[in-house]
Amino acid sequence: MRPGTCCEAVSVMDEPTKPLPDPAALAAAETRDWLASLDDVIYGQGPERARELMRALQIRAQQAGVRLPTTSRTPYVNTIPPDRQAPFPGSRDIERRIKSILRWNAMAMVVRANRESPGIGGHISTYASAATLYEVGFNHFFRGTDHECGGDFIYFQGHAAPGIYARAFLEGRLTEQQLENFRHELRPGGGLSSYPHPWLMPDFWQFPTVSMGLGPIQAIYQARFMRYLEHRGLNRRSGAKVWCFLGDGECDEPETLGAISLAAREGLNNLIFVINCNLQRLDGPVRGNGNIIQELEADFRGVGWKVIKVIWGSDWDPIFANDTDGLLVKRCGEICDGEYQKYQVEGGAYIRQHFWGADPRLLAMVADLSDDQLWKLRLGGHDPDKVYAAYHAAVETRRSPVAILVRTIKGYGMGEAGEGRNITHQQKKLNEQEMLHFRDRFNIPLTDEQVVRTPFYKPPPDSAEMQYLMYRRRQLGGFVPRRMVVSSPLAPPTDKVFTEFYKGTGDREASTTMAFVRMLSKMLRDKNLGPRIVPIVPDEARTFGMDALFRECGIYSNVGQLYEPVDRESLLYYKEAKNGQILEEGITEAGAMCSFIAAGTSYATHGVCMIPFFIYYSMFGLQRVGDLIWAAGDQRCRGFLVGGTAGRTTLAGEGLQHQDGHSLVLAEPLPNLMVYDPAYAYELAVIIQDGIRRMYHNREDIFYYLTVGNENYIQPEMPAGVREGILRGLYRLRRAPAVSKRASKNIPHVHLLGSGAILNEVVKAQRLLADKYGVSADVWSVTSYKRLHRDALEAERWNMLHPQEKPRVPYLTEMLSEKRGIYVAASDYLKLLPNSIARWLPGPLVALGTDGFGRSEDRAALRDFFEVDARYVALAALHALARDGHIKRDVPQKAISDLDIDPEKPNPMIS
Ligand SMILES: Cc1ncc(C[n+]2csc(CCOP(=O)(O)OP(=O)(O)O)c2C)c(N)n1
Ligand SMILES: [Mg+2]
């Protein structure tokens, strides 16, 4: 009978003396009923059925307008209950002894380096907090390259490097001298780099991680690229995993969390994040007033990751088992991280009073534990059983990526020297007392006298520790980390693909972007090159006229195409496919760059040479994702970055935010980045053909940045004999028109240097100068200021160091030695570029460039505004000639009015 019916009312009125039931008691009884029903289902029919029912209830509640609390956070307890933990299969005792030795050696490495060279740096507390996380991985999970899966990919937290070195020392892969030379890489015998840098330790480190946030985002795209290779049939599905270790503080970097939804969307079950939640970053608590583990749980669960929280160690299991009313669970969720950190520093009495003391029933739960025992109740991240169970569950996960949130103590074991303290991150020195404490805490077999010297400790080869450690690594497929290049070189690309571009476009106009896209599609169709090419775009394919490739090569999607695209009827429809070749990343230059890195390092990580072309708005490359490009250089990435619609005045209309006049300058500092600003299709073809040869046939660890523009003009045929000049950065495009020797003596002469689309302005200026002012000019195409500059610096350095040998001549000087006279250089980039080579020119240089903020305007107006069109090139030449007395002083003045130049116009550099 429904409440409130007439009969019910009567029956209540019939018994007026019976007391009304207590509503709270009723509610409690009802809750118990419901919970008992749920238990029945869970234990009778299994969790799957329970999930179905809960889901049905949730839908019904929502339909009835009941607002449910957000479910992305679960209580502040371990995700895996003790009875569901996979049992730890190793020897707890031996592993603890190995770990203690590693802790000691990692600490000793930093302490000794700083004792000898104060200020040399290094970190003790990070590895101290993460040692168990790594050791469970090393002994049970991380598979080396000899394993049939080909080896897992491990992104180590950068500043935990001392611990990783310490292990490699026990494994016999690093010498004692190398450990002594931690952070002294230049010493005889070699040393160890501060952080993971494949550039510096190419046989050891695979992935640079210390720029916070770059490890996690790269790991995501790495896992995705692994799938891409498998789906395209270029690599077998091996079951290899990508593990990424990161800090809780590191999660504040936008890159860390910025791509986590992609990982879930793509169902990357090959990806595991282990987030070391020691609640501290460099300066202090990560979320003193909040709770970082809960916050991260919501972030990851919210987008579809599986989250495994490892908060409490096994010591807590019996206490939680007695928490029948959920009081303890509730209490755990009330404490903010700053307070949790304080418990660690203050000790047992404080914890009893402030945590357990909140309720007498809580106090009763731990009445039989001493203060010391209370203090030492172990956290999850320092308990191998808990960590093992979490990793085990993670590697078994079938449908999604996994984030393991592990609670640890920063500076674990450092005691007074820094355990849990705000200064711990920067702690690089331990005094004698602190080291003795460390020795005792971890039972390192060293005498007091030895401790003072802080030696590295290595147990004898036949000790149980060493035997165990080596055995486990053998079982897991060899040492980790290890970087190996096993791929075979590719044959150098033939002319076939490129010849068309050497011939020019006849009387048809085309931009270098169009030429590039055509070249790319020809490469994609080439039998040998085609399968290797990885076109990558951040939602800009149409901008660059690449949409034809959608249909031709397909856009990679891990599920294929589950819908009929709206343009299915058209020839160039939007085709997604499981074996699609294009990585259409959406609007994420950072993500696209990570795909570029994954593809460009595949020759080493997968043993499969891939040739990525990442095409993007040039303004959103080096400026926006410069640190990732730096990381690409560090990890010896190969491939082509193509900055489209480049040039501050060549990209019309877009204005200040899009018009790029400085990416070439930003590209200057990257040591292994080859940089070109080609003007013509044939230049581009020569550079790309040679680039593929150098990177994939010669196996040079370089990569390329090329600019391409969207201005249409006739692409000329390649003149004879210019290939070398194109590659080395400079060649003569057009000589001055011939005149008799006698006449030439009286004709003032200049050399005009032009790059990119501005080369055409320079060619126009050559005519202008000849026709209007009787000045003859040679025109030179400068394809790469960076190349010229570095070549000259190299020669100069060699000459300084070899004073008695025949001096080397920079290429620039060699090309121009006979070419005295005035030089004018114009480009669509900062004046800094031409000025960088001025010192080696045989005559004075006037540099024209596009320093300043861009404007929304058409090309002609922009080139006038930035003073880089043919008129300004001519004026610059006349000015320099007059200044040096080669022509009359009034000529430039006359040119200013002839050429309609406003001398009082604002300076674009500062306006
Ligand atoms: C982009 C960037 N910014 C700053 C730093 C300097 N830095 C190195 S470690 C660190 C704190 C890291 O804290 P967390 O991620 O919590 O790691 P923990 O050492 O606590 O495990 C900082 C700020 C850096 N390496 N990279
Ligand atoms: Mg931290």
Coordinates of C-alpha atoms in Angstrom, one line a residue, residues 262-747:
L262 CA 43.4 11.7 -26.0
A263 CA 44.9 8.8 -24.2
A264 CA 41.5 7.7 -23.0
R265 CA 39.8 8.3 -26.3
E266 CA 42.3 6.2 -28.1
G267 CA 41.9 3.4 -25.5
L268 CA 45.7 3.4 -24.8
N269 CA 45.9 0.3 -22.6
N270 CA 49.6 0.3 -23.3
L271 CA 50.1 3.5 -21.2
I272 CA 50.7 3.7 -17.4
F273 CA 51.3 6.9 -15.5
V274 CA 52.9 6.5 -12.1
I275 CA 52.4 9.7 -10.2
N276 CA 54.6 10.0 -7.2
C277 CA 52.4 11.9 -4.8
N278 CA 54.8 13.0 -2.1
L279 CA 52.6 16.0 -1.6
Q280 CA 55.5 18.3 -2.1
R281 CA 57.1 20.1 -5.0
L282 CA 60.2 22.3 -4.9
D283 CA 59.1 25.1 -2.6
G284 CA 56.6 23.4 -0.4
P285 CA 53.3 21.5 -0.5
V286 CA 51.7 20.9 -3.9
R287 CA 48.2 21.5 -2.5
G288 CA 48.7 22.5 1.2
N289 CA 45.0 23.4 1.5
G290 CA 43.7 20.7 -0.7
N291 CA 44.3 17.2 -1.7
I292 CA 46.4 16.5 -4.8
I293 CA 45.6 12.8 -5.0
Q294 CA 41.8 13.4 -4.9
E295 CA 42.2 16.2 -7.4
L296 CA 44.2 14.1 -9.8
E297 CA 41.8 11.2 -9.4
A298 CA 39.0 13.4 -10.6
D299 CA 41.0 14.7 -13.5
F300 CA 42.0 11.3 -14.8
R301 CA 38.8 9.4 -14.0
G302 CA 36.8 12.3 -15.5
V303 CA 38.3 11.7 -18.9
G304 CA 38.1 7.9 -18.7
W305 CA 41.4 6.7 -17.3
K306 CA 41.4 3.9 -14.8
V307 CA 42.8 5.3 -11.6
I308 CA 44.5 3.2 -8.9
K309 CA 45.2 4.9 -5.7
V310 CA 47.9 3.5 -3.5
I311 CA 47.7 5.6 -0.4
W312 CA 48.0 3.4 2.7
G313 CA 50.5 0.6 3.3
S314 CA 49.7 -2.9 4.6
D315 CA 50.1 -1.7 8.2
W316 CA 46.9 0.1 7.8
D317 CA 44.9 -2.9 6.5
P318 CA 43.9 -4.3 9.9
I319 CA 43.0 -0.9 11.1
F320 CA 40.7 -0.2 8.2
A321 CA 39.3 -3.8 8.6
N322 CA 38.0 -2.6 12.0
D323 CA 36.5 0.6 10.6
T324 CA 33.0 -0.9 10.3
D325 CA 31.2 2.4 10.4
G326 CA 33.5 4.1 7.9
L327 CA 34.7 6.6 10.6
L328 CA 38.4 6.2 9.6
V329 CA 37.7 6.5 5.9
K330 CA 35.7 9.7 6.5
R331 CA 38.5 11.1 8.7
C332 CA 41.1 10.3 6.1
G333 CA 39.1 12.4 3.6
E334 CA 39.0 15.4 5.9
I335 CA 42.7 16.1 6.2
C336 CA 44.4 18.5 3.8
D337 CA 47.8 17.8 2.4
G338 CA 49.6 20.4 4.4
E339 CA 48.4 18.7 7.6
Y340 CA 49.3 15.3 6.3
Q341 CA 52.8 16.6 5.6
K342 CA 53.0 18.0 9.2
Y343 CA 52.1 14.6 10.7
Q344 CA 55.2 13.2 9.0
V345 CA 57.5 15.9 10.5
E346 CA 55.9 16.1 13.9
G347 CA 55.7 12.4 14.9
G348 CA 53.4 10.0 16.6
A349 CA 52.1 12.0 19.6
Y350 CA 51.0 14.8 17.3
I351 CA 49.4 12.4 14.9
R352 CA 47.5 10.7 17.8
Q353 CA 46.2 14.0 19.0
H354 CA 45.4 15.7 15.8
F355 CA 44.3 12.8 13.5
W356 CA 43.0 10.1 15.7
G357 CA 42.0 12.4 18.5
A358 CA 39.1 13.8 16.4
D359 CA 36.8 11.1 17.8
P360 CA 37.2 8.8 20.8
R361 CA 36.2 5.8 18.6
L362 CA 39.1 6.6 16.3
L363 CA 41.5 6.8 19.3
A364 CA 40.3 3.5 20.4
M365 CA 41.2 1.9 17.1
V366 CA 44.9 2.6 17.7
A367 CA 45.0 2.4 21.5
D368 CA 47.4 -0.4 21.5
L369 CA 49.9 1.3 19.1
S370 CA 52.8 3.3 20.6
D371 CA 53.4 6.8 19.3
D372 CA 56.4 5.5 17.4
Q373 CA 54.4 2.8 15.8
L374 CA 51.7 5.3 14.8
W375 CA 54.3 7.5 13.2
K376 CA 55.8 4.6 11.3
L377 CA 52.5 3.2 9.9
R378 CA 53.8 2.8 6.3
L379 CA 52.3 4.7 3.4
G380 CA 51.3 2.8 0.2
G381 CA 54.2 4.0 -1.9
H382 CA 56.8 2.6 0.5
D383 CA 55.1 -0.8 0.6
P384 CA 56.2 -3.2 -2.2
D385 CA 53.1 -5.3 -1.7
K386 CA 50.8 -2.4 -2.5
V387 CA 52.9 -1.1 -5.3
Y388 CA 53.2 -4.5 -6.9
A389 CA 49.5 -5.1 -6.7
A390 CA 48.8 -1.7 -8.4
Y391 CA 51.3 -2.4 -11.2
H392 CA 49.9 -5.8 -11.7
A393 CA 46.4 -4.5 -12.0
A394 CA 47.7 -1.8 -14.4
V395 CA 49.4 -4.1 -16.8
E396 CA 46.3 -6.3 -16.8
T397 CA 44.0 -3.4 -17.7
R398 CA 42.4 -4.0 -21.1
R399 CA 40.5 -1.0 -22.1
S400 CA 42.1 2.2 -20.9
P401 CA 45.2 3.9 -19.8
V402 CA 46.0 3.7 -16.1
A403 CA 47.1 6.4 -13.7
I404 CA 48.5 5.1 -10.4
L405 CA 48.5 7.7 -7.7
V406 CA 50.9 6.7 -5.1
R407 CA 51.3 8.4 -1.8
T408 CA 54.9 8.7 -0.6
I409 CA 57.1 10.8 1.7
K410 CA 59.5 13.2 0.0
G411 CA 63.0 12.6 1.4
Y412 CA 62.0 9.2 2.9
G413 CA 64.7 8.0 5.2
M414 CA 66.5 11.3 5.3
G415 CA 65.3 11.9 8.9
E416 CA 66.1 15.3 10.3
A417 CA 68.0 16.1 7.1
G418 CA 64.8 16.5 5.2
E419 CA 62.1 13.9 5.5
G420 CA 58.9 15.6 4.6
R421 CA 60.4 19.0 5.1
N422 CA 59.9 22.0 2.8
I423 CA 63.6 22.3 2.2
T424 CA 64.0 18.7 1.2
H425 CA 64.0 19.1 -2.5
Q426 CA 67.1 21.3 -2.4
Q427 CA 68.9 19.2 0.2
K428 CA 72.3 18.2 -1.3
K429 CA 74.4 17.8 1.7
L430 CA 74.1 15.6 4.8
N431 CA 76.3 16.1 7.8
E432 CA 78.1 13.2 9.5
Q433 CA 75.3 12.6 12.0
E434 CA 72.7 12.5 9.2
M435 CA 74.7 10.1 7.2
L436 CA 75.2 7.8 10.1
H437 CA 71.4 7.9 10.6
F438 CA 70.9 7.1 6.9
R439 CA 73.4 4.2 7.2
D440 CA 71.6 2.8 10.2
R441 CA 68.1 3.3 8.8
F442 CA 69.0 1.3 5.8
N443 CA 71.5 -1.1 7.3
I444 CA 74.3 -0.3 4.9
P445 CA 77.4 -2.4 5.9
L446 CA 79.8 0.5 6.4
T447 CA 81.8 1.5 9.5
D448 CA 81.5 4.9 11.0
E449 CA 84.9 5.9 9.5
Q450 CA 83.8 4.7 6.1
V451 CA 80.5 6.7 6.3
V452 CA 82.5 9.9 6.7
R453 CA 84.1 9.3 3.3
T454 CA 80.7 8.3 1.9
P455 CA 81.9 5.5 -0.5
F456 CA 79.8 3.9 -3.0
Y457 CA 78.8 0.4 -1.9
K458 CA 78.6 -2.6 -4.2
P459 CA 78.0 -6.0 -2.8
P460 CA 80.2 -8.9 -4.0
P461 CA 79.1 -10.5 -7.3
D462 CA 78.2 -13.7 -5.6
S463 CA 76.0 -12.0 -2.9
A464 CA 72.4 -12.8 -2.8
E465 CA 71.6 -9.2 -3.7
M466 CA 73.7 -9.2 -6.8
Q467 CA 72.6 -12.6 -7.9
Y468 CA 68.9 -11.7 -7.5
L469 CA 69.2 -8.3 -9.2
M470 CA 71.0 -9.7 -12.2
Y471 CA 68.6 -12.7 -12.4
R472 CA 65.6 -10.5 -12.4
R473 CA 66.9 -8.4 -15.2
R474 CA 67.8 -11.4 -17.3
Q475 CA 64.3 -12.7 -16.8
L476 CA 62.8 -9.4 -17.9
G477 CA 64.9 -9.1 -21.1
G478 CA 68.0 -7.1 -20.1
F479 CA 68.9 -3.8 -18.6
V480 CA 66.7 -0.7 -18.5
P481 CA 67.1 2.1 -19.6
R482 CA 69.1 1.3 -22.7
R483 CA 69.1 3.1 -26.0
M484 CA 69.9 1.1 -29.1
V485 CA 69.8 1.9 -32.8
V486 CA 69.0 -1.4 -34.6
S487 CA 67.2 -0.1 -37.7
S488 CA 69.0 -0.5 -41.1
P489 CA 69.6 2.6 -43.1
L490 CA 67.2 3.5 -46.0
A491 CA 68.5 3.7 -49.6
P492 CA 69.1 7.3 -50.5
P493 CA 66.0 8.8 -52.3
T494 CA 66.3 8.8 -56.1
D495 CA 65.7 11.8 -58.3
K496 CA 62.5 10.4 -59.5
V497 CA 60.3 12.1 -57.0
F498 CA 62.1 15.4 -57.2
T499 CA 62.9 15.9 -60.9
E500 CA 59.7 17.7 -61.6
F501 CA 60.6 20.4 -59.2
Y502 CA 64.0 21.0 -60.7
K503 CA 62.3 21.9 -63.9
G504 CA 60.2 24.7 -62.5
T505 CA 56.5 25.5 -63.2
G506 CA 57.0 27.1 -66.7
D507 CA 54.6 30.1 -66.8
R508 CA 52.3 28.8 -64.1
E509 CA 52.5 30.4 -60.7
A510 CA 52.7 28.4 -57.5
S511 CA 53.7 28.9 -53.9
T512 CA 56.5 27.0 -52.1
T513 CA 53.7 25.6 -49.9
M514 CA 51.9 24.1 -53.0
A515 CA 55.2 22.8 -54.3
F516 CA 55.9 21.2 -50.9
V517 CA 52.5 19.5 -50.7
R518 CA 52.9 18.2 -54.2
M519 CA 56.3 16.9 -53.3
L520 CA 54.9 15.3 -50.2
S521 CA 52.2 13.5 -52.1
K522 CA 54.8 12.3 -54.6
M523 CA 56.9 11.0 -51.8
L524 CA 53.8 9.3 -50.3
R525 CA 53.3 7.5 -53.6
D526 CA 56.9 6.4 -54.0
K527 CA 57.3 2.7 -53.4
N528 CA 60.3 3.0 -51.1
L529 CA 59.7 6.3 -49.3
G530 CA 55.9 6.2 -49.2
P531 CA 55.2 3.8 -46.3
R532 CA 57.8 5.6 -44.2
I533 CA 56.3 9.0 -44.4
V534 CA 54.2 10.3 -41.5
P535 CA 52.3 13.5 -42.4
I536 CA 51.3 15.3 -39.2
V537 CA 49.0 18.3 -39.1
P538 CA 47.4 20.2 -36.2
D539 CA 44.1 21.0 -37.9
E540 CA 45.8 22.9 -40.7
A541 CA 45.7 20.6 -43.6
R542 CA 43.2 22.7 -45.6
T543 CA 45.2 25.8 -44.8
F544 CA 48.1 24.3 -46.7
G545 CA 46.1 22.7 -49.4
M546 CA 46.7 19.2 -48.2
D547 CA 43.1 18.1 -48.0
A548 CA 43.6 15.9 -51.1
L549 CA 45.7 13.7 -49.0
F550 CA 42.8 12.9 -46.7
R551 CA 41.3 10.6 -49.2
E552 CA 44.6 9.4 -50.7
C553 CA 46.3 8.3 -47.5
G554 CA 43.5 8.3 -44.9
I555 CA 43.6 9.9 -41.5
Y556 CA 44.7 7.5 -38.8
S557 CA 42.0 6.5 -36.4
N558 CA 42.2 3.6 -34.0
V559 CA 38.6 2.7 -34.7
G560 CA 38.4 3.4 -38.4
Q561 CA 35.4 5.5 -39.5
L562 CA 32.2 4.8 -37.6
Y563 CA 30.1 7.4 -39.5
E564 CA 29.5 8.5 -43.0
P565 CA 31.4 11.7 -43.6
V566 CA 29.2 14.6 -44.8
D567 CA 31.4 15.0 -47.9
R568 CA 31.3 11.3 -48.8
E569 CA 30.1 12.1 -52.3
S570 CA 33.1 14.3 -53.0
L571 CA 36.3 13.0 -54.4
L572 CA 38.4 14.3 -51.5
Y573 CA 36.2 13.2 -48.6
Y574 CA 37.3 13.2 -45.0
K575 CA 38.4 9.6 -44.7
E576 CA 39.4 8.1 -41.4
A577 CA 40.9 4.6 -41.4
K578 CA 42.5 2.3 -39.0
N579 CA 45.5 2.1 -41.3
G580 CA 45.4 5.8 -42.2
Q581 CA 48.7 7.5 -42.6
I582 CA 48.0 11.1 -41.7
L583 CA 48.2 12.1 -38.1
E584 CA 45.5 14.8 -37.9
E585 CA 46.1 15.9 -34.4
G586 CA 43.5 18.6 -34.0
I587 CA 44.5 21.9 -32.6
T588 CA 47.5 20.9 -30.5
E589 CA 50.9 21.9 -31.8
A590 CA 52.3 20.3 -28.6
G591 CA 50.6 17.0 -29.3
A592 CA 51.6 17.1 -33.0
M593 CA 55.2 17.8 -31.9
C594 CA 55.0 14.8 -29.6
S595 CA 53.9 12.6 -32.5
F596 CA 56.7 14.1 -34.6
I597 CA 59.1 13.1 -31.8
A598 CA 57.7 9.6 -31.5
A599 CA 57.9 9.1 -35.3
G600 CA 61.3 10.7 -35.6
T601 CA 62.9 8.6 -32.9
S602 CA 61.2 5.4 -34.1
Y603 CA 64.5 4.4 -35.8
A604 CA 65.9 3.9 -32.3
T605 CA 62.9 3.1 -30.1
H606 CA 61.1 0.6 -32.5
G607 CA 63.9 -0.1 -34.9
V608 CA 61.7 1.2 -37.7
C609 CA 62.8 4.3 -39.7
M610 CA 59.9 6.7 -40.1
I611 CA 60.1 10.1 -41.8
P612 CA 57.7 12.6 -40.1
F613 CA 56.7 15.8 -41.8
F614 CA 55.0 18.1 -39.3
I615 CA 53.4 21.0 -41.2
Y616 CA 52.1 23.9 -39.1
Y617 CA 51.6 27.6 -38.9
S618 CA 55.2 28.7 -38.5
M619 CA 54.3 31.2 -35.8
F620 CA 53.0 28.3 -33.6
G621 CA 56.1 26.2 -33.8
L622 CA 59.4 27.3 -32.3
Q623 CA 57.7 30.1 -30.5
R624 CA 55.0 28.0 -29.0
V625 CA 56.5 24.5 -28.6
G626 CA 60.1 25.4 -28.5
D627 CA 60.9 23.3 -25.5
L628 CA 59.5 20.2 -27.1
I629 CA 61.6 21.0 -30.2
W630 CA 64.6 21.3 -27.9
A631 CA 63.7 17.8 -26.4
A632 CA 63.5 16.5 -30.0
G633 CA 67.0 17.6 -30.6
D634 CA 68.1 16.0 -27.3
Q635 CA 66.7 12.7 -28.3
R636 CA 68.2 12.7 -31.7
C637 CA 64.9 13.0 -33.5
R638 CA 64.9 12.9 -37.3
G639 CA 62.4 14.4 -39.7
F640 CA 61.1 17.7 -41.2
L641 CA 59.4 20.5 -39.4
V642 CA 57.7 22.6 -42.0
G643 CA 56.6 26.1 -41.0
G644 CA 53.8 27.0 -43.4
T645 CA 52.6 30.4 -44.4
A646 CA 55.9 31.8 -43.1
G647 CA 57.3 35.2 -43.6
R648 CA 56.1 38.3 -41.8
T649 CA 55.0 40.1 -45.0
T650 CA 54.3 37.0 -47.1
L651 CA 51.4 35.9 -45.0
A652 CA 49.0 38.7 -45.8
G653 CA 46.0 39.7 -43.7
E654 CA 46.5 37.7 -40.6
G655 CA 48.3 40.3 -38.6
L656 CA 50.3 40.4 -35.4
Q657 CA 49.7 36.9 -34.1
H658 CA 50.2 34.9 -37.2
Q659 CA 52.8 36.7 -39.2
D660 CA 56.1 35.0 -38.4
G661 CA 59.3 37.0 -38.8
H662 CA 61.4 35.3 -36.2
S663 CA 61.0 31.5 -36.2
L664 CA 64.3 31.3 -38.1
V665 CA 66.0 33.3 -35.3
L666 CA 64.4 31.0 -32.7
A667 CA 65.8 28.0 -34.6
E668 CA 69.3 29.3 -34.4
P669 CA 70.1 27.9 -30.9
L670 CA 69.1 24.3 -31.6
P671 CA 72.5 22.6 -32.3
N672 CA 71.3 19.8 -34.6
L673 CA 68.4 21.6 -36.3
M674 CA 69.2 22.3 -40.0
V675 CA 67.3 25.5 -41.0
Y676 CA 66.4 26.6 -44.4
D677 CA 64.3 29.5 -45.9
P678 CA 63.9 28.4 -49.5
A679 CA 62.6 30.7 -52.2
Y680 CA 62.0 28.2 -55.0
A681 CA 60.5 24.8 -55.4
Y682 CA 63.8 23.4 -56.7
E683 CA 65.6 24.7 -53.6
L684 CA 63.1 22.9 -51.4
A685 CA 63.5 19.7 -53.4
V686 CA 67.3 19.7 -53.1
I687 CA 67.0 20.3 -49.4
I688 CA 64.5 17.6 -48.7
Q689 CA 66.1 15.0 -51.0
D690 CA 69.5 15.6 -49.3
G691 CA 67.9 15.7 -45.9
I692 CA 66.4 12.3 -46.3
R693 CA 69.8 11.0 -47.5
R694 CA 71.6 12.5 -44.5
M695 CA 69.1 11.4 -41.8
Y696 CA 68.0 8.0 -43.1
H697 CA 70.9 6.8 -45.3
N698 CA 73.9 8.4 -43.5
R699 CA 72.1 8.2 -40.2
E700 CA 73.0 11.6 -39.0
D701 CA 71.2 12.7 -35.8
I702 CA 69.9 15.9 -37.3
F703 CA 66.4 17.3 -38.1
Y704 CA 65.2 20.1 -40.3
Y705 CA 63.1 23.2 -40.1
L706 CA 61.9 24.5 -43.5
T707 CA 59.8 27.6 -44.1
V708 CA 57.3 27.6 -46.9
G709 CA 55.2 30.6 -48.0
N710 CA 51.9 31.0 -49.7
E711 CA 52.8 33.7 -52.3
N712 CA 52.2 32.5 -55.8
Y713 CA 54.9 33.2 -58.3
I714 CA 56.6 31.4 -61.2
Q715 CA 58.9 28.7 -59.8
P716 CA 62.0 28.9 -62.1
E717 CA 64.0 26.0 -63.4
M718 CA 67.1 25.1 -61.3
P719 CA 70.2 26.8 -62.7
A720 CA 73.1 24.4 -63.3
G721 CA 75.6 23.8 -60.6
V722 CA 73.8 25.3 -57.6
R723 CA 73.0 22.2 -55.6
E724 CA 75.9 22.5 -53.3
G725 CA 75.2 26.2 -52.8
I726 CA 71.6 25.5 -51.9
L727 CA 72.6 23.1 -49.2
R728 CA 75.5 25.2 -47.9
G729 CA 73.3 28.2 -47.6
L730 CA 74.3 30.5 -50.5
Y731 CA 74.5 30.6 -54.3
R732 CA 74.5 33.1 -57.0
L733 CA 71.1 33.2 -58.7
R734 CA 71.7 36.0 -61.2
R735 CA 74.8 37.8 -62.3
A736 CA 74.7 41.4 -63.1
P737 CA 74.1 42.0 -66.9
A738 CA 77.4 41.8 -68.8
V739 CA 79.0 45.1 -69.9
S740 CA 82.4 45.7 -71.4
K741 CA 85.3 45.6 -69.0
R742 CA 86.1 49.2 -69.5
A743 CA 82.5 50.3 -68.9
S744 CA 82.2 48.1 -65.8
K745 CA 84.9 50.1 -64.1
N746 CA 82.7 53.1 -63.9
I747 CA 79.5 51.2 -63.1

